[in-house]
Amino acid sequence: MDEKRTVAGTGRRAMSDNYLTVIPTDPHWQPSKVAADRAAAMLSEMLPDDDARRGLEAMWHDSVQVVSCGANLETVSCHHCGGEFALGWWAEAVSERYAEGFSTLMVTVPCCEVEMSLNELAYDWPMGFARFRIEILYPNRAWLSDEELASLTGALGHPLRQILIRI
Ligand SMILES: [Zn+2]
């Protein structure tokens, strides 16, 4: 996943864009500017080079946004019974909630008819929903380690989920 693909001869990266993104586990939570700056500075230190650091950006959103893992999404399943969802069902559930501005993320899942948040479904690869994110375009590295994620959680003041996005 930390491959760095370039188009031969141009020095430019090929078609697919890669992002490493961290989001609060609570989709509605937003940090103070100070806490966000602290976490962004720490995350910047975890990157291998200035190229990667230039791609780092902290973003606040007025409403909940989908933070997709793009082409990395393989399965979505139920954290209650383990049933795997048809991606068509899931995409429709997201569209319906999106049309309502994500005022709620709650859905009743078809497998066991339990009501749960779209943010709490089991995503492989991970993705989520958030009103704040720190994203890095072309991070030039793979997943953060558990220790790195724990340090960032301390800096931000809220548990985080990391997402590797391939577009
Ligand atoms: Zn279920």
CSV table of C-alpha atoms and ligand atoms in Angstrom, one decimal:
chain,number,residue,atom,x,y,z
A,1,MET,CA,0.0,0.0,0.0
A,2,ASP,CA,2.9,2.4,0.3
A,3,GLU,CA,3.7,2.0,-3.3
A,4,LYS,CA,4.6,5.2,-5.1
A,5,ARG,CA,3.6,4.8,-8.7
A,6,THR,CA,4.9,7.2,-11.3
A,7,VAL,CA,4.2,7.6,-15.0
A,8,ALA,CA,7.5,6.7,-16.6
A,9,GLY,CA,9.4,9.6,-17.8
A,10,THR,CA,7.1,12.4,-16.5
A,11,GLY,CA,7.8,12.1,-12.8
A,12,ARG,CA,4.1,12.4,-12.3
A,13,ARG,CA,2.1,9.9,-10.3
A,14,ALA,CA,-0.3,7.6,-12.2
A,15,MET,CA,-4.0,7.7,-12.3
A,16,SER,CA,-4.8,6.6,-8.8
A,17,ASP,CA,-4.8,9.1,-5.9
A,18,ASN,CA,-3.9,7.9,-2.5
A,19,TYR,CA,-4.9,9.5,0.8
A,20,LEU,CA,-4.3,8.5,4.4
A,21,THR,CA,-7.1,10.1,6.6
A,22,VAL,CA,-7.8,10.1,10.3
A,23,ILE,CA,-11.3,10.8,11.6
A,24,PRO,CA,-12.8,10.9,15.1
A,25,THR,CA,-14.6,7.7,16.0
A,26,ASP,CA,-17.7,9.8,16.9
A,27,PRO,CA,-19.0,11.2,13.5
A,28,HIS,CA,-20.3,14.4,15.0
A,29,TRP,CA,-17.3,15.3,17.2
A,30,GLN,CA,-15.1,18.2,16.3
A,31,PRO,CA,-11.9,19.3,18.0
A,32,SER,CA,-10.8,22.8,19.0
A,33,LYS,CA,-8.4,24.6,16.6
A,34,VAL,CA,-5.6,24.1,19.2
A,35,ALA,CA,-6.2,20.4,19.5
A,36,ALA,CA,-6.5,20.0,15.7
A,37,ASP,CA,-3.2,21.9,15.2
A,38,ARG,CA,-1.5,19.8,17.8
A,39,ALA,CA,-2.6,16.5,16.2
A,40,ALA,CA,-1.8,17.8,12.7
A,41,ALA,CA,1.7,18.7,13.8
A,42,MET,CA,2.2,15.3,15.4
A,43,LEU,CA,0.9,13.5,12.3
A,44,SER,CA,3.2,15.6,10.1
A,45,GLU,CA,6.2,14.3,12.1
A,46,MET,CA,5.1,10.7,11.3
A,47,LEU,CA,5.4,11.3,7.6
A,48,PRO,CA,8.6,10.3,5.7
A,49,ASP,CA,9.3,13.4,3.7
A,50,ASP,CA,8.3,17.0,2.9
A,51,ASP,CA,6.4,15.9,-0.2
A,52,ALA,CA,4.0,14.0,2.0
A,53,ARG,CA,3.9,16.8,4.6
A,54,ARG,CA,2.8,19.3,1.9
A,55,GLY,CA,-0.3,17.1,1.3
A,56,LEU,CA,-1.5,17.3,4.9
A,57,GLU,CA,-4.7,19.2,5.6
A,58,ALA,CA,-7.1,19.4,8.6
A,59,MET,CA,-10.7,19.9,7.5
A,60,TRP,CA,-13.9,20.8,9.4
A,61,HIS,CA,-17.3,20.1,7.8
A,62,ASP,CA,-20.6,21.7,8.7
A,63,SER,CA,-22.4,18.5,8.3
A,64,VAL,CA,-21.4,14.8,8.5
A,65,GLN,CA,-19.4,13.6,5.5
A,66,VAL,CA,-18.8,10.2,4.1
A,67,VAL,CA,-15.1,9.4,4.4
A,68,SER,CA,-14.9,6.6,1.9
A,69,CYS,CA,-11.9,4.3,1.3
A,70,GLY,CA,-12.7,4.4,-2.4
A,71,ALA,CA,-11.6,1.4,-4.4
A,72,ASN,CA,-10.3,-0.3,-1.2
A,73,LEU,CA,-13.8,-1.1,0.0
A,74,GLU,CA,-14.4,-4.8,-0.4
A,75,THR,CA,-17.0,-5.8,2.1
A,76,VAL,CA,-19.5,-4.2,4.5
A,77,SER,CA,-20.9,-6.5,7.2
A,78,CYS,CA,-23.0,-6.4,10.4
A,79,HIS,CA,-21.1,-6.0,13.7
A,80,HIS,CA,-24.1,-7.6,15.4
A,81,CYS,CA,-24.5,-11.0,13.6
A,82,GLY,CA,-21.6,-10.8,11.1
A,83,GLY,CA,-23.9,-11.0,8.1
A,84,GLU,CA,-22.4,-9.4,4.9
A,85,PHE,CA,-24.5,-6.8,3.2
A,86,ALA,CA,-25.1,-6.5,-0.6
A,87,LEU,CA,-23.1,-3.4,-1.5
A,88,GLY,CA,-26.2,-2.2,-3.4
A,89,TRP,CA,-28.3,-2.3,-0.2
A,90,TRP,CA,-25.5,-0.4,1.7
A,91,ALA,CA,-25.0,2.2,-1.0
A,92,GLU,CA,-28.8,2.9,-1.0
A,93,ALA,CA,-28.9,3.2,2.8
A,94,VAL,CA,-26.0,5.8,2.6
A,95,SER,CA,-27.8,7.7,-0.2
A,96,GLU,CA,-31.0,7.9,1.7
A,97,ARG,CA,-29.2,9.3,4.8
A,98,TYR,CA,-27.1,11.6,2.6
A,99,ALA,CA,-30.3,13.0,1.1
A,100,GLU,CA,-31.4,13.9,4.7
A,101,GLY,CA,-28.1,15.7,5.3
A,102,PHE,CA,-27.0,12.8,7.6
A,103,SER,CA,-29.2,14.1,10.3
A,104,THR,CA,-29.2,10.5,11.4
A,105,LEU,CA,-26.9,7.6,10.6
A,106,MET,CA,-29.2,5.0,12.0
A,107,VAL,CA,-30.3,2.2,9.8
A,108,THR,CA,-32.1,-1.1,10.4
A,109,VAL,CA,-29.9,-3.8,8.9
A,110,PRO,CA,-31.6,-6.5,6.8
A,111,CYS,CA,-29.7,-9.5,8.3
A,112,CYS,CA,-30.8,-9.3,11.9
A,113,GLU,CA,-33.1,-6.3,11.8
A,114,VAL,CA,-31.1,-4.5,14.5
A,115,GLU,CA,-30.9,-0.7,14.3
A,116,MET,CA,-27.3,0.6,14.2
A,117,SER,CA,-25.3,3.5,12.9
A,118,LEU,CA,-23.8,3.4,9.4
A,119,ASN,CA,-20.6,4.4,11.2
A,120,GLU,CA,-20.6,1.2,13.2
A,121,LEU,CA,-20.9,-1.3,10.4
A,122,ALA,CA,-17.9,-3.5,9.9
A,123,TYR,CA,-16.0,-2.0,6.9
A,124,ASP,CA,-13.2,-3.8,5.1
A,125,TRP,CA,-11.2,-1.7,4.4
A,126,PRO,CA,-12.1,0.8,7.1
A,127,MET,CA,-14.1,3.9,6.3
A,128,GLY,CA,-16.4,6.1,8.2
A,129,PHE,CA,-18.4,9.3,8.7
A,130,ALA,CA,-17.0,12.5,10.1
A,131,ARG,CA,-17.3,16.3,10.6
A,132,PHE,CA,-13.6,16.6,11.0
A,133,ARG,CA,-10.6,14.9,9.3
A,134,ILE,CA,-7.0,15.2,8.8
A,135,GLU,CA,-6.1,13.9,5.4
A,136,ILE,CA,-2.8,13.5,3.6
A,137,LEU,CA,-2.6,13.3,-0.2
A,138,TYR,CA,0.2,10.9,-1.2
A,139,PRO,CA,1.3,10.1,2.3
A,140,ASN,CA,4.2,8.0,1.0
A,141,ARG,CA,3.7,5.5,3.8
A,142,ALA,CA,1.1,2.9,4.9
A,143,TRP,CA,-1.1,2.5,8.0
A,144,LEU,CA,-0.2,4.2,11.2
A,145,SER,CA,0.9,1.8,13.9
A,146,ASP,CA,-1.3,1.3,17.0
A,147,GLU,CA,1.3,3.4,19.0
A,148,GLU,CA,1.1,6.3,16.5
A,149,LEU,CA,-2.7,6.2,16.5
A,150,ALA,CA,-2.7,6.2,20.3
A,151,SER,CA,-0.3,9.2,20.3
A,152,LEU,CA,-2.6,11.1,17.9
A,153,THR,CA,-5.6,10.3,20.0
A,154,GLY,CA,-3.8,11.9,22.9
A,155,ALA,CA,-3.0,15.0,20.9
A,156,LEU,CA,-6.5,15.4,19.5
A,157,GLY,CA,-8.3,14.4,22.7
A,158,HIS,CA,-10.6,11.9,21.0
A,159,PRO,CA,-10.2,8.3,19.6
A,160,LEU,CA,-9.4,8.1,15.9
A,161,ARG,CA,-10.1,5.8,13.0
A,162,GLN,CA,-7.7,5.7,10.1
A,163,ILE,CA,-8.7,5.2,6.5
A,164,LEU,CA,-6.5,4.5,3.5
A,165,ILE,CA,-8.3,5.8,0.4
A,166,ARG,CA,-7.5,4.9,-3.2
A,167,ILE,CA,-9.5,6.8,-5.8
B,1,ZN,ZN,-26.9,-8.5,11.5
